Short mmCIF file of C-alpha atoms (C1' of nucleotides) in Angstrom, two decimals:
data_model
loop_
_atom_site.label_atom_id
_atom_site.label_comp_id
_atom_site.label_asym_id
_atom_site.label_seq_id
_atom_site.Cartn_x
_atom_site.Cartn_y
_atom_site.Cartn_z
CA MET A 76 1.70 -61.05 -44.34
CA VAL A 77 0.75 -63.29 -47.59
CA VAL A 78 2.88 -61.24 -49.79
CA ILE A 79 6.18 -61.22 -47.88
CA GLU A 80 6.37 -65.30 -47.71
CA ASP A 81 5.59 -65.18 -51.38
CA ILE A 82 8.92 -63.39 -51.54
CA LEU A 83 10.48 -66.11 -49.21
CA LYS A 84 9.21 -68.72 -50.77
CA LYS A 85 9.75 -67.54 -54.45
CA ASN A 86 13.54 -67.50 -53.11
CA GLN A 87 13.65 -71.01 -51.80
CA LEU A 88 14.66 -69.34 -48.33
CA SER A 89 12.33 -70.82 -45.57
CA VAL A 90 9.86 -69.08 -43.67
CA THR A 91 10.73 -67.82 -40.22
CA ASP A 92 10.30 -64.96 -37.64
CA GLY A 93 13.07 -62.92 -38.37
CA ARG A 94 13.61 -62.87 -42.22
CA LYS A 95 9.76 -61.88 -42.50
CA LYS A 96 9.95 -59.20 -40.04
CA ILE A 97 13.39 -57.73 -41.51
CA LEU A 98 11.89 -58.51 -44.81
CA GLU A 99 8.66 -56.55 -44.10
CA LEU A 100 11.18 -53.50 -41.97
CA PHE A 101 12.35 -53.29 -46.24
CA ILE A 102 8.79 -52.81 -47.22
CA SER A 103 7.32 -50.65 -45.29
CA SER A 104 10.63 -48.41 -45.00
CA GLU A 105 10.58 -45.95 -47.79
CA GLY A 106 14.28 -45.44 -47.51
CA ALA A 107 17.42 -47.83 -47.55
CA LEU A 108 18.84 -49.06 -44.15
CA ALA A 109 21.67 -49.65 -42.38
CA HIS A 110 22.27 -52.28 -40.63
CA ALA A 111 21.86 -50.32 -36.87
CA ASP A 112 18.37 -49.31 -38.37
CA ILE A 113 17.63 -53.03 -38.58
CA GLU A 114 18.70 -53.78 -35.00
CA GLU A 115 17.04 -50.72 -33.73
CA LYS A 116 13.68 -50.83 -36.11
CA THR A 117 12.53 -54.36 -35.68
CA GLY A 118 11.39 -54.04 -32.22
CA GLU A 119 12.27 -57.34 -30.87
CA ASN A 120 16.17 -58.03 -30.27
CA PHE A 121 17.60 -59.74 -32.87
CA ASP A 122 20.86 -61.56 -32.65
CA ARG A 123 23.23 -59.40 -34.02
CA VAL A 124 24.78 -62.54 -36.46
CA THR A 125 21.28 -62.91 -37.50
CA VAL A 126 21.19 -59.54 -38.73
CA TYR A 127 24.32 -60.17 -40.67
CA ARG A 128 23.42 -63.69 -41.67
CA THR A 129 19.63 -62.31 -43.00
CA LEU A 130 20.98 -59.48 -44.56
CA ASN A 131 24.04 -61.41 -46.43
CA THR A 132 21.16 -63.87 -47.39
CA PHE A 133 19.12 -61.23 -49.19
CA VAL A 134 21.39 -59.93 -50.97
CA GLU A 135 22.50 -63.49 -52.62
CA LYS A 136 19.18 -63.84 -53.26
CA GLY A 137 18.68 -60.86 -54.89
CA ILE A 138 16.10 -59.17 -52.78
CA ILE A 139 17.67 -56.52 -51.42
CA HIS A 140 21.35 -54.74 -52.90
CA HIS A 141 24.23 -52.40 -51.45
CA ILE A 142 23.26 -48.78 -52.21
CA PRO A 143 27.01 -46.86 -52.77
CA THR A 144 27.06 -44.28 -50.36
CA THR A 145 30.20 -41.41 -50.09
CA ASP A 146 30.75 -41.48 -46.62
CA ASN A 147 31.49 -45.05 -44.74
CA SER A 148 28.08 -46.48 -44.21
CA ILE A 149 26.45 -49.66 -45.78
CA LEU A 150 22.81 -49.10 -46.82
CA TYR A 151 21.01 -51.36 -47.81
CA ALA A 152 17.48 -51.10 -50.41
CA LEU A 153 14.58 -53.58 -51.50
CA CYS A 154 15.61 -54.84 -55.32
CA LYS A 155 12.67 -54.31 -58.20
CA ASP A 156 11.08 -56.97 -59.30
CA ASN A 157 13.29 -57.47 -62.25
CA CYS A 158 16.07 -58.22 -60.46
CA GLU A 159 18.03 -61.79 -60.09
CA ALA A 160 20.17 -63.24 -57.68
CA GLY A 161 23.81 -62.50 -57.80
CA HIS A 162 22.92 -59.72 -60.64
CA HIS A 163 20.28 -57.11 -60.33
CA HIS A 164 19.26 -54.57 -62.87
CA ASP A 165 18.08 -51.63 -60.21
CA ASN A 166 19.10 -49.04 -62.39
CA HIS A 167 16.92 -46.05 -60.38
CA VAL A 168 19.14 -43.03 -58.85
CA HIS A 169 19.57 -42.66 -54.92
CA PHE A 170 18.82 -39.32 -53.31
CA ILE A 171 20.30 -39.16 -49.44
CA CYS A 172 18.89 -36.30 -47.75
CA ASP A 173 21.20 -33.44 -45.98
CA VAL A 174 18.79 -33.04 -43.63
CA CYS A 175 16.80 -35.78 -42.01
CA ASN A 176 19.70 -38.14 -43.63
CA LYS A 177 16.89 -40.72 -44.96
CA THR A 178 18.15 -42.15 -48.35
CA ILE A 179 15.34 -42.49 -50.82
CA CYS A 180 14.84 -44.70 -53.73
CA LEU A 181 13.98 -42.87 -56.76
CA ASP A 182 12.00 -45.49 -58.66
CA GLU A 183 11.08 -43.24 -61.98
CA VAL A 184 14.11 -41.69 -62.31
CA THR A 185 16.60 -43.94 -64.47
CA VAL A 186 20.18 -43.74 -64.42
CA PRO A 187 21.72 -41.55 -67.41
CA THR A 188 24.33 -43.60 -69.21
CA VAL A 189 27.22 -41.56 -69.81
CA GLN A 190 29.95 -41.62 -72.82
CA LEU A 191 33.10 -43.50 -71.48
CA PRO A 192 36.56 -43.49 -73.18
CA GLU A 193 37.76 -45.19 -75.89
CA GLY A 194 37.83 -49.11 -74.89
CA PHE A 195 35.87 -48.91 -71.83
CA ARG A 196 32.44 -50.77 -71.48
CA PRO A 197 29.94 -50.70 -68.75
CA SER A 198 28.21 -53.21 -67.46
CA HIS A 199 26.47 -51.02 -64.67
CA ALA A 200 26.16 -47.95 -63.52
CA GLU A 201 25.09 -46.22 -60.06
CA MET A 202 24.22 -42.69 -59.23
CA VAL A 203 23.37 -40.94 -55.94
CA VAL A 204 22.48 -37.79 -55.68
CA ASN A 205 22.66 -35.52 -52.33
CA GLY A 206 20.57 -32.75 -51.60
CA VAL A 207 17.15 -31.90 -49.35
CA CYS A 208 13.74 -33.83 -50.08
CA GLY A 209 10.32 -33.43 -50.39
CA ASP A 210 9.74 -33.44 -46.87
CA CYS A 211 12.80 -31.51 -45.61
CA LYS A 212 12.54 -28.63 -48.17
CA MET B 114 59.62 -33.87 -55.02
CA VAL B 115 58.71 -30.38 -54.80
CA VAL B 116 55.26 -30.64 -55.57
CA ILE B 117 54.23 -32.96 -53.12
CA GLU B 118 55.45 -30.49 -50.09
CA ASP B 119 53.79 -27.93 -52.06
CA ILE B 120 50.51 -29.79 -51.95
CA LEU B 121 51.08 -30.35 -48.09
CA LYS B 122 52.49 -26.69 -47.37
CA LYS B 123 49.01 -25.27 -49.18
CA ASN B 124 46.80 -26.69 -46.78
CA GLN B 125 48.78 -25.44 -43.91
CA LEU B 126 50.06 -29.18 -42.80
CA SER B 127 53.23 -30.38 -42.10
CA VAL B 128 55.72 -31.65 -44.20
CA THR B 129 56.10 -35.38 -43.11
CA ASP B 130 57.80 -38.65 -44.07
CA GLY B 131 54.52 -40.09 -43.67
CA ARG B 132 52.00 -37.97 -45.28
CA LYS B 133 54.87 -37.73 -47.93
CA LYS B 134 54.94 -40.99 -48.96
CA ILE B 135 51.13 -41.06 -48.78
CA LEU B 136 50.62 -38.36 -51.02
CA GLU B 137 52.89 -39.83 -53.39
CA LEU B 138 51.66 -43.02 -54.08
CA PHE B 139 47.80 -41.30 -54.66
CA ILE B 140 49.52 -38.95 -57.16
CA SER B 141 51.51 -42.21 -58.89
CA SER B 142 49.09 -44.37 -59.12
CA GLU B 143 46.05 -44.31 -61.47
CA GLY B 144 43.26 -45.45 -59.80
CA ALA B 145 41.54 -44.89 -55.99
CA LEU B 146 43.32 -46.44 -53.01
CA ALA B 147 41.44 -48.37 -49.85
CA HIS B 148 43.17 -48.27 -46.99
CA ALA B 149 44.83 -51.53 -47.36
CA ASP B 150 46.16 -50.81 -50.24
CA ILE B 151 48.22 -47.62 -48.38
CA GLU B 152 49.35 -49.93 -45.47
CA GLU B 153 50.85 -52.23 -48.18
CA LYS B 154 51.97 -50.19 -50.92
CA THR B 155 53.98 -47.37 -49.06
CA GLY B 156 56.63 -50.15 -48.89
CA GLU B 157 57.77 -48.91 -45.06
CA ASN B 158 55.39 -50.02 -42.19
CA PHE B 159 53.72 -47.57 -41.09
CA ASP B 160 51.56 -47.70 -38.62
CA ARG B 161 48.07 -48.19 -39.12
CA VAL B 162 47.10 -45.71 -37.21
CA THR B 163 49.19 -42.70 -38.50
CA VAL B 164 47.50 -43.67 -41.85
CA TYR B 165 43.92 -44.00 -40.71
CA ARG B 166 44.48 -40.27 -39.54
CA THR B 167 46.51 -39.26 -42.09
CA LEU B 168 43.66 -40.33 -44.47
CA ASN B 169 41.30 -38.26 -42.38
CA THR B 170 43.61 -35.37 -42.44
CA PHE B 171 43.91 -35.86 -46.30
CA VAL B 172 39.84 -35.54 -46.73
CA GLU B 173 39.26 -32.62 -44.22
CA LYS B 174 41.15 -30.81 -45.56
CA GLY B 175 40.22 -31.68 -49.20
CA ILE B 176 42.89 -33.29 -50.61
CA ILE B 177 41.29 -36.83 -51.68
CA HIS B 178 37.62 -37.56 -51.31
CA HIS B 179 35.90 -40.92 -50.80
CA ILE B 180 34.50 -42.54 -53.47
CA PRO B 181 30.59 -44.27 -53.15
CA THR B 182 31.28 -48.52 -54.03
CA THR B 183 28.90 -50.37 -53.95
CA ASP B 184 30.36 -53.09 -52.26
CA ASN B 185 31.42 -52.38 -48.30
CA SER B 186 34.95 -51.26 -49.63
CA ILE B 187 36.20 -47.58 -48.50
CA LEU B 188 38.17 -45.97 -51.13
CA TYR B 189 39.91 -42.63 -51.69
CA ALA B 190 41.10 -40.63 -54.29
CA LEU B 191 43.01 -37.57 -55.16
CA CYS B 192 40.59 -34.49 -55.86
CA LYS B 193 41.19 -32.20 -58.64
CA ASP B 194 42.17 -28.31 -57.73
CA ASN B 195 38.77 -26.98 -57.58
CA CYS B 196 38.12 -28.67 -54.31
CA GLU B 197 38.29 -27.02 -51.31
CA ALA B 198 38.58 -28.23 -47.66
CA GLY B 199 34.85 -30.06 -46.32
CA HIS B 200 32.82 -29.55 -49.71
CA HIS B 201 34.71 -30.97 -52.50
CA HIS B 202 33.29 -30.22 -56.13
CA ASP B 203 35.09 -33.13 -58.29
CA ASN B 204 32.63 -34.11 -60.65
CA HIS B 205 33.50 -36.75 -62.26
CA VAL B 206 32.50 -40.31 -62.67
CA HIS B 207 34.19 -43.36 -61.09
CA PHE B 208 34.58 -47.00 -62.96
CA ILE B 209 35.73 -49.50 -61.16
CA CYS B 210 37.00 -52.49 -63.55
CA ASP B 211 35.28 -55.91 -62.81
CA VAL B 212 38.51 -57.48 -64.00
CA CYS B 213 41.37 -55.93 -62.78
CA ASN B 214 39.35 -54.53 -60.17
CA LYS B 215 41.08 -50.77 -59.91
CA THR B 216 39.23 -47.68 -59.64
CA ILE B 217 39.70 -45.23 -62.23
CA CYS B 218 38.77 -41.66 -62.30
CA LEU B 219 37.26 -40.64 -65.47
CA ASP B 220 38.20 -37.10 -65.08
CA GLU B 221 36.51 -36.27 -68.82
CA VAL B 222 33.40 -37.57 -68.11
CA THR B 223 31.07 -35.39 -66.39
CA VAL B 224 28.66 -36.45 -63.83
CA PRO B 225 25.26 -35.82 -65.52
CA THR B 226 22.05 -34.21 -64.01
CA VAL B 227 18.33 -35.64 -63.69
CA GLN B 228 15.48 -34.79 -63.34
CA LEU B 229 14.48 -34.91 -59.78
CA PRO B 230 10.78 -35.83 -58.32
CA GLU B 231 9.08 -32.13 -57.13
CA GLY B 232 10.32 -30.62 -54.14
CA PHE B 233 14.00 -32.41 -54.43
CA ARG B 234 16.81 -29.90 -54.65
CA PRO B 235 20.04 -31.51 -55.52
CA SER B 236 23.65 -30.28 -54.28
CA HIS B 237 25.48 -33.14 -55.15
CA ALA B 238 25.75 -36.27 -57.34
CA GLU B 239 28.02 -39.22 -57.63
CA MET B 240 28.16 -41.40 -60.67
CA VAL B 241 30.29 -45.05 -60.23
CA VAL B 242 30.32 -47.33 -63.31
CA ASN B 243 31.41 -50.86 -63.32
CA GLY B 244 32.66 -52.68 -66.64
CA VAL B 245 35.49 -53.58 -67.95
CA CYS B 246 38.52 -50.99 -68.11
CA GLY B 247 40.67 -50.03 -71.87
CA ASP B 248 43.70 -52.25 -70.30
CA CYS B 249 41.25 -55.42 -69.58
CA LYS B 250 39.31 -55.29 -73.01
"C1'" DG C 294 60.95 -23.48 -28.04
"C1'" DT C 295 56.38 -24.83 -29.53
"C1'" DA C 296 53.27 -27.17 -31.47
"C1'" DA C 297 52.25 -30.70 -34.19
"C1'" DC C 298 52.72 -35.39 -35.70
"C1'" DT C 299 53.93 -40.16 -35.05
"C1'" DG C 300 54.19 -44.65 -32.87
"C1'" DC C 301 52.64 -47.89 -29.05
"C1'" DA C 302 49.10 -49.90 -25.97
"C1'" DA C 303 44.87 -50.77 -25.16
"C1'" DA C 304 39.68 -49.86 -25.76
"C1'" DA C 305 36.19 -49.81 -28.64
"C1'" DT C 306 33.34 -51.19 -32.52
"C1'" DA C 307 32.04 -54.37 -35.92
"C1'" DT C 308 32.41 -58.42 -38.74
"C1'" DT C 309 32.71 -63.90 -38.81
"C1'" DT C 310 32.83 -68.57 -37.35
"C1'" DG C 311 32.06 -73.10 -35.19
"C1'" DC C 312 28.61 -75.58 -32.95
"C1'" DA C 313 24.86 -76.96 -30.21
"C1'" DT C 314 19.99 -75.94 -30.24
"C1'" DC C 315 15.76 -75.34 -32.37
"C1'" DC C 316 12.49 -74.32 -36.15
"C1'" DT C 317 10.76 -75.36 -40.82
"C1'" DT C 318 9.06 -78.27 -44.59
"C1'" DA D 182 13.05 -87.15 -39.47
"C1'" DA D 183 16.24 -83.76 -42.41
"C1'" DG D 184 18.41 -79.68 -43.53
"C1'" DG D 185 18.36 -75.28 -42.50
"C1'" DA D 186 18.12 -71.30 -39.24
"C1'" DT D 187 19.32 -69.50 -34.72
"C1'" DG D 188 21.63 -67.52 -30.71
"C1'" DC D 189 25.14 -67.97 -28.16
"C1'" DA D 190 30.65 -67.60 -27.41
"C1'" DA D 191 34.29 -66.41 -28.99
"C1'" DA D 192 37.61 -65.40 -32.70
"C1'" DT D 193 38.98 -61.86 -36.06
"C1'" DA D 194 39.17 -57.33 -37.95
"C1'" DT D 195 38.48 -52.51 -37.64
"C1'" DT D 196 38.40 -47.67 -36.01
"C1'" DT D 197 39.43 -44.87 -32.03
"C1'" DT D 198 41.52 -42.92 -28.15
"C1'" DG D 199 44.75 -41.77 -25.08
"C1'" DC D 200 49.51 -40.27 -23.96
"C1'" DA D 201 54.28 -40.07 -24.02
"C1'" DG D 202 58.34 -39.32 -27.26
"C1'" DT D 203 59.92 -36.81 -31.72
"C1'" DT D 204 60.27 -34.09 -35.59
"C1'" DA D 205 59.10 -29.73 -38.62
"C1'" DC D 206 59.24 -24.91 -38.57
#
DNA sequence: GTAACTGCAAAATATTTGCATCCTT
DNA sequence: AAGGATGCAAATATTTTGCAGTTAC
Protein backbone atom coordinates (compact mmCIF):
# COMPACT_ATOMS: atom_id res chain seq x y z
CA MET A 1 0.00 0.00 0.00
CA VAL A 2 1.27 3.45 -0.85
CA VAL A 3 0.59 5.11 2.48
CA ILE A 4 2.74 2.71 4.41
CA GLU A 5 5.70 3.14 2.15
CA ASP A 6 5.33 6.88 2.42
CA ILE A 7 5.59 6.77 6.16
CA LEU A 8 8.83 4.84 5.91
CA LYS A 9 10.26 7.10 3.25
CA LYS A 10 9.29 10.20 5.15
CA ASN A 11 11.47 8.91 7.95
CA GLN A 12 14.47 8.08 5.78
CA LEU A 13 14.03 4.37 6.19
CA SER A 14 14.42 1.96 3.37
CA VAL A 15 11.25 0.15 2.50
CA THR A 16 11.64 -3.49 3.37
CA ASP A 17 9.26 -6.35 3.67
CA GLY A 18 9.53 -6.66 7.41
CA ARG A 19 9.03 -2.98 8.11
CA LYS A 20 6.03 -2.82 5.84
CA LYS A 21 4.35 -5.76 7.53
CA ILE A 22 5.00 -4.58 11.04
CA LEU A 23 3.85 -1.07 10.26
CA GLU A 24 0.78 -2.43 8.54
CA LEU A 25 0.00 -4.46 11.62
CA PHE A 26 0.09 -1.36 13.77
CA ILE A 27 -2.15 0.56 11.40
CA SER A 28 -4.71 -2.21 11.10
CA SER A 29 -4.88 -3.01 14.80
CA GLU A 30 -6.90 -0.62 16.88
CA GLY A 31 -4.87 -1.18 19.97
CA ALA A 32 -1.34 -1.35 21.18
CA LEU A 33 0.94 -4.27 20.52
CA ALA A 34 3.51 -6.10 22.57
CA HIS A 35 6.63 -7.60 21.11
CA ALA A 36 5.06 -11.05 21.32
CA ASP A 37 1.94 -9.92 19.44
CA ILE A 38 4.08 -8.80 16.58
CA GLU A 39 5.94 -12.05 16.31
CA GLU A 40 2.64 -13.92 16.24
CA LYS A 41 0.40 -11.77 14.13
CA THR A 42 2.72 -10.99 11.27
CA GLY A 43 1.96 -14.50 10.13
CA GLU A 44 5.32 -15.11 8.54
CA ASN A 45 8.01 -16.00 10.97
CA PHE A 46 10.19 -13.02 11.40
CA ASP A 47 13.45 -13.26 13.08
CA ARG A 48 13.05 -12.21 16.67
CA VAL A 49 16.03 -9.94 16.30
CA THR A 50 14.54 -8.15 13.35
CA VAL A 51 11.44 -7.39 15.36
CA TYR A 52 13.53 -5.92 18.13
CA ARG A 53 15.48 -3.79 15.73
CA THR A 54 12.46 -2.68 13.79
CA LEU A 55 10.60 -1.64 16.91
CA ASN A 56 13.58 0.30 18.17
CA THR A 57 13.99 2.02 14.85
CA PHE A 58 10.33 2.96 14.77
CA VAL A 59 10.51 4.37 18.28
CA GLU A 60 13.61 6.40 17.45
CA LYS A 61 11.96 7.81 14.37
CA GLY A 62 8.85 8.61 16.32
CA ILE A 63 6.59 6.35 14.28
CA ILE A 64 5.52 4.43 17.36
CA HIS A 65 5.88 5.07 21.07
CA HIS A 66 5.90 3.13 24.30
CA ILE A 67 2.75 3.03 26.34
CA PRO A 68 3.18 3.05 30.09
CA THR A 69 1.76 -0.02 31.76
CA THR A 70 1.30 -0.91 35.37
CA ASP A 71 2.28 -4.51 34.89
CA ASN A 72 5.67 -5.34 33.44
CA SER A 73 4.66 -5.56 29.82
CA ILE A 74 6.04 -3.28 27.15
CA LEU A 75 3.47 -2.01 24.72
CA TYR A 76 3.86 0.00 21.55
CA ALA A 77 1.34 2.08 19.65
CA LEU A 78 1.33 4.31 16.62
CA CYS A 79 2.15 7.95 17.09
CA LYS A 80 -0.04 10.57 15.57
CA ASP A 81 1.11 12.99 12.90
CA ASN A 82 2.43 15.61 15.24
CA CYS A 83 5.14 13.32 16.48
CA GLU A 84 8.70 14.04 15.63
CA ALA A 85 11.77 11.92 16.00
CA GLY A 86 12.71 11.45 19.61
CA HIS A 87 10.10 13.77 20.92
CA HIS A 88 6.54 12.70 20.51
CA HIS A 89 3.56 14.78 21.44
CA ASP A 90 1.01 12.13 21.63
CA ASN A 91 -1.22 13.45 24.28
CA HIS A 92 -4.17 11.14 24.41
CA VAL A 93 -5.30 8.77 27.11
CA HIS A 94 -4.70 5.03 26.79
CA PHE A 95 -7.29 2.53 27.89
CA ILE A 96 -6.56 -1.03 28.92
CA CYS A 97 -9.56 -3.36 29.04
CA ASP A 98 -9.61 -5.66 32.06
CA VAL A 99 -11.71 -8.18 30.16
CA CYS A 100 -10.27 -8.54 26.66
CA ASN A 101 -6.93 -7.10 27.73
CA LYS A 102 -6.67 -4.91 24.65
CA THR A 103 -5.03 -1.53 24.86
CA ILE A 104 -6.84 1.21 23.00
CA CYS A 105 -5.70 4.70 22.13
CA LEU A 106 -8.47 7.13 22.98
CA ASP A 107 -7.45 9.72 20.45
CA GLU A 108 -10.32 12.01 21.42
CA VAL A 109 -9.52 12.04 25.11
CA THR A 110 -6.75 14.45 25.98
CA VAL A 111 -4.56 14.03 29.02
CA PRO A 112 -5.64 16.69 31.50
CA THR A 113 -3.13 19.00 33.11
CA VAL A 114 -2.63 18.78 36.82
CA GLN A 115 -1.43 21.28 39.37
CA LEU A 116 2.07 20.27 40.45
CA PRO A 117 3.78 21.26 43.70
CA GLU A 118 5.99 24.33 43.87
CA GLY A 119 9.16 23.98 41.83
CA PHE A 120 8.03 21.16 39.56
CA ARG A 121 7.97 21.80 35.82
CA PRO A 122 6.12 19.35 33.61
CA SER A 123 7.33 18.49 30.13
CA HIS A 124 5.03 15.61 29.31
CA ALA A 125 2.23 13.62 30.86
CA GLU A 126 0.85 10.16 30.27
CA MET A 127 -2.39 8.70 31.48
CA VAL A 128 -3.58 5.12 31.45
CA VAL A 129 -7.09 4.12 32.41
CA ASN A 130 -8.11 0.56 33.20
CA GLY A 131 -11.66 -0.70 33.02
CA VAL A 132 -14.11 -2.35 30.65
CA CYS A 133 -14.12 -1.31 27.02
CA GLY A 134 -17.06 -0.72 24.72
CA ASP A 135 -16.91 -4.20 23.23
CA CYS A 136 -16.80 -6.05 26.54
CA LYS A 137 -19.34 -4.15 28.56
CA MET B 1 12.58 -0.27 64.07
CA VAL B 2 9.17 -1.08 65.37
CA VAL B 3 7.12 0.47 62.61
CA ILE B 4 8.69 -1.63 59.91
CA GLU B 5 8.09 -4.86 61.75
CA ASP B 6 4.51 -3.83 62.31
CA ILE B 7 3.90 -3.43 58.61
CA LEU B 8 5.18 -6.92 57.98
CA LYS B 9 3.18 -8.44 60.81
CA LYS B 10 0.05 -6.65 59.75
CA ASN B 11 0.38 -8.45 56.45
CA GLN B 12 0.99 -11.88 57.94
CA LEU B 13 4.59 -11.97 56.85
CA SER B 14 7.32 -13.27 59.04
CA VAL B 15 9.85 -10.65 59.98
CA THR B 16 13.15 -11.44 58.34
CA ASP B 17 16.32 -9.53 57.82
CA GLY B 18 15.89 -9.16 54.09
CA ARG B 19 12.33 -7.95 54.25
CA LYS B 20 13.15 -5.43 56.92
CA LYS B 21 16.01 -3.96 54.94
CA ILE B 22 14.11 -3.76 51.68
CA LEU B 23 11.09 -2.22 53.32
CA GLU B 24 13.29 0.22 55.17
CA LEU B 25 14.85 1.22 51.89
CA PHE B 26 11.46 2.02 50.44
CA ILE B 27 10.45 4.05 53.46
CA SER B 28 13.65 6.06 53.57
CA SER B 29 13.81 6.78 49.84
CA GLU B 30 11.49 9.48 48.61
CA GLY B 31 11.15 7.99 45.20
CA ALA B 32 10.43 4.76 43.46
CA LEU B 33 12.94 1.96 43.17
CA ALA B 34 13.87 -0.43 40.43
CA HIS B 35 14.96 -3.96 41.07
CA ALA B 36 18.56 -2.94 40.41
CA ASP B 37 18.40 -0.09 42.93
CA ILE B 38 17.40 -2.51 45.60
CA GLU B 39 20.22 -4.89 44.92
CA GLU B 40 22.67 -2.01 45.11
CA LYS B 41 21.40 0.13 47.91
CA THR B 42 20.71 -2.51 50.49
CA GLY B 43 24.45 -2.56 50.97
CA GLU B 44 24.70 -6.21 51.87
CA ASN B 45 24.60 -8.51 48.94
CA PHE B 46 21.22 -10.05 48.82
CA ASP B 47 20.54 -12.96 46.67
CA ARG B 48 18.96 -11.74 43.46
CA VAL B 49 16.26 -14.34 43.84
CA THR B 50 15.34 -13.16 47.29
CA VAL B 51 14.85 -9.65 45.97
CA TYR B 52 12.54 -10.92 43.26
CA ARG B 53 10.52 -12.93 45.71
CA THR B 54 10.36 -10.19 48.28
CA LEU B 55 9.17 -7.64 45.76
CA ASN B 56 6.51 -10.00 44.47
CA THR B 57 5.35 -10.73 47.98
CA PHE B 58 5.16 -7.05 48.81
CA VAL B 59 3.16 -6.36 45.66
CA GLU B 60 0.74 -9.20 46.42
CA LYS B 61 0.25 -7.95 49.94
CA GLY B 62 -0.27 -4.45 48.67
CA ILE B 63 2.69 -2.99 50.52
CA ILE B 64 4.22 -1.68 47.32
CA HIS B 65 2.87 -1.25 43.80
CA HIS B 66 4.17 -0.98 40.27
CA ILE B 67 4.51 2.43 38.74
CA PRO B 68 3.79 2.72 35.05
CA THR B 69 6.75 3.95 33.06
CA THR B 70 7.12 4.98 29.47
CA ASP B 71 10.48 3.36 29.08
CA ASN B 72 10.88 -0.32 29.77
CA SER B 73 11.88 -0.09 33.37
CA ILE B 74 9.87 -1.60 36.19
CA LEU B 75 9.54 0.64 39.19
CA TYR B 76 8.07 0.01 42.62
CA ALA B 77 6.87 2.42 45.24
CA LEU B 78 5.25 2.24 48.63
CA CYS B 79 1.50 2.08 48.79
CA LYS B 80 -0.39 4.32 51.13
CA ASP B 81 -2.49 3.04 54.02
CA ASN B 82 -5.66 2.65 52.06
CA CYS B 83 -4.18 -0.12 49.97
CA GLU B 84 -5.40 -3.63 50.41
CA ALA B 85 -3.97 -6.87 49.16
CA GLY B 86 -4.31 -7.22 45.44
CA HIS B 87 -6.31 -4.11 45.01
CA HIS B 88 -4.56 -0.89 45.72
CA HIS B 89 -6.21 2.48 45.65
CA ASP B 90 -3.22 4.57 45.31
CA ASN B 91 -4.53 7.43 43.30
CA HIS B 92 -1.78 9.96 43.20
CA VAL B 93 0.27 11.22 40.29
CA HIS B 94 3.84 10.02 39.78
CA PHE B 95 6.53 12.37 38.64
CA ILE B 96 9.70 11.34 36.84
CA CYS B 97 12.47 13.89 36.74
CA ASP B 98 14.21 14.17 33.39
CA VAL B 99 17.37 15.46 35.06
CA CYS B 100 18.02 13.34 38.14
CA ASN B 101 15.83 10.53 36.86
CA LYS B 102 14.19 10.02 40.22
CA THR B 103 10.58 8.99 40.43
CA ILE B 104 8.56 10.78 43.04
CA CYS B 105 5.11 10.04 44.38
CA LEU B 106 3.13 13.26 44.49
CA ASP B 107 0.85 12.18 47.28
CA GLU B 108 -1.02 15.47 47.26
CA VAL B 109 -1.80 15.41 43.56
CA THR B 110 -4.80 13.26 42.74
CA VAL B 111 -5.29 11.66 39.35
CA PRO B 112 -8.08 13.59 37.65
CA THR B 113 -11.05 11.82 36.14
CA VAL B 114 -11.54 12.03 32.42
CA GLN B 115 -14.59 11.75 30.25
CA LEU B 116 -14.42 8.41 28.42
CA PRO B 117 -16.22 7.54 25.18
CA GLU B 118 -19.65 5.91 25.24
CA GLY B 119 -19.54 2.37 26.62
CA PHE B 120 -16.24 2.61 28.46
CA ARG B 121 -16.24 2.04 32.20
CA PRO B 122 -13.17 3.00 34.18
CA SER B 123 -11.98 1.02 37.19
CA HIS B 124 -8.64 2.65 37.81
CA ALA B 125 -6.45 5.37 36.39
CA GLU B 126 -2.75 6.08 36.50
CA MET B 127 -0.93 9.22 35.57
CA VAL B 128 2.76 9.84 35.08
CA VAL B 129 4.22 13.29 34.55
CA ASN B 130 7.72 13.88 33.25
CA GLY B 131 9.64 17.09 33.76
CA VAL B 132 12.07 18.77 36.12
CA CYS B 133 11.64 18.24 39.84
CA GLY B 134 12.01 20.74 42.66
CA ASP B 135 15.60 19.79 43.38
CA CYS B 136 16.82 20.04 39.80
CA LYS B 137 15.13 23.19 38.63
C1' DG C 1 8.62 -28.59 65.92
C1' DT C 2 6.58 -26.75 61.89
C1' DA C 3 5.91 -23.70 58.44
C1' DA C 4 7.84 -20.25 56.11
C1' DC C 5 12.00 -17.92 54.10
C1' DT C 6 16.53 -17.97 52.00
C1' DG C 7 20.40 -19.16 49.00
C1' DC C 8 22.40 -21.80 45.53
C1' DA C 9 22.19 -24.07 41.15
C1' DA C 10 20.09 -24.38 37.05
C1' DA C 11 16.39 -23.79 33.79
C1' DA C 12 13.66 -20.84 31.01
C1' DT C 13 13.10 -16.16 28.84
C1' DA C 14 14.27 -12.04 27.03
C1' DT C 15 17.48 -8.84 24.87
C1' DT C 16 21.82 -7.43 22.58
C1' DT C 17 25.82 -7.86 19.55
C1' DG C 18 28.90 -9.41 15.67
C1' DC C 19 29.28 -10.76 11.30
C1' DA C 20 28.33 -12.60 6.77
C1' DT C 21 24.77 -12.28 3.31
C1' DC C 22 21.07 -10.15 0.89
C1' DC C 23 18.15 -6.31 -0.51
C1' DT C 24 17.08 -1.32 -1.40
C1' DT C 25 18.28 2.67 -3.61
C1' DA D 1 28.04 -0.40 -6.56
C1' DA D 2 27.34 1.18 -1.69
C1' DG D 3 24.92 1.36 2.35
C1' DG D 4 21.67 -0.31 4.98
C1' DA D 5 18.71 -4.31 6.61
C1' DT D 6 18.29 -9.08 7.68
C1' DG D 7 19.22 -13.70 9.67
C1' DC D 8 21.89 -16.68 12.19
C1' DA D 9 24.80 -17.80 16.04
C1' DA D 10 26.18 -16.65 20.27
C1' DA D 11 26.87 -13.60 24.16
C1' DT D 12 24.32 -11.14 27.99
C1' DA D 13 20.81 -10.12 30.91
C1' DT D 14 16.56 -11.07 33.25
C1' DT D 15 13.26 -13.87 35.58
C1' DT D 16 11.53 -18.34 37.33
C1' DT D 17 11.77 -22.86 39.55
C1' DG D 18 13.37 -26.78 42.55
C1' DC D 19 15.37 -28.17 46.46
C1' DA D 20 18.07 -28.39 50.63
C1' DG D 21 19.40 -25.81 54.54
C1' DT D 22 18.14 -22.16 57.83
C1' DT D 23 15.27 -19.07 60.51
C1' DA D 24 10.99 -17.16 62.61
C1' DC D 25 7.31 -18.07 65.53
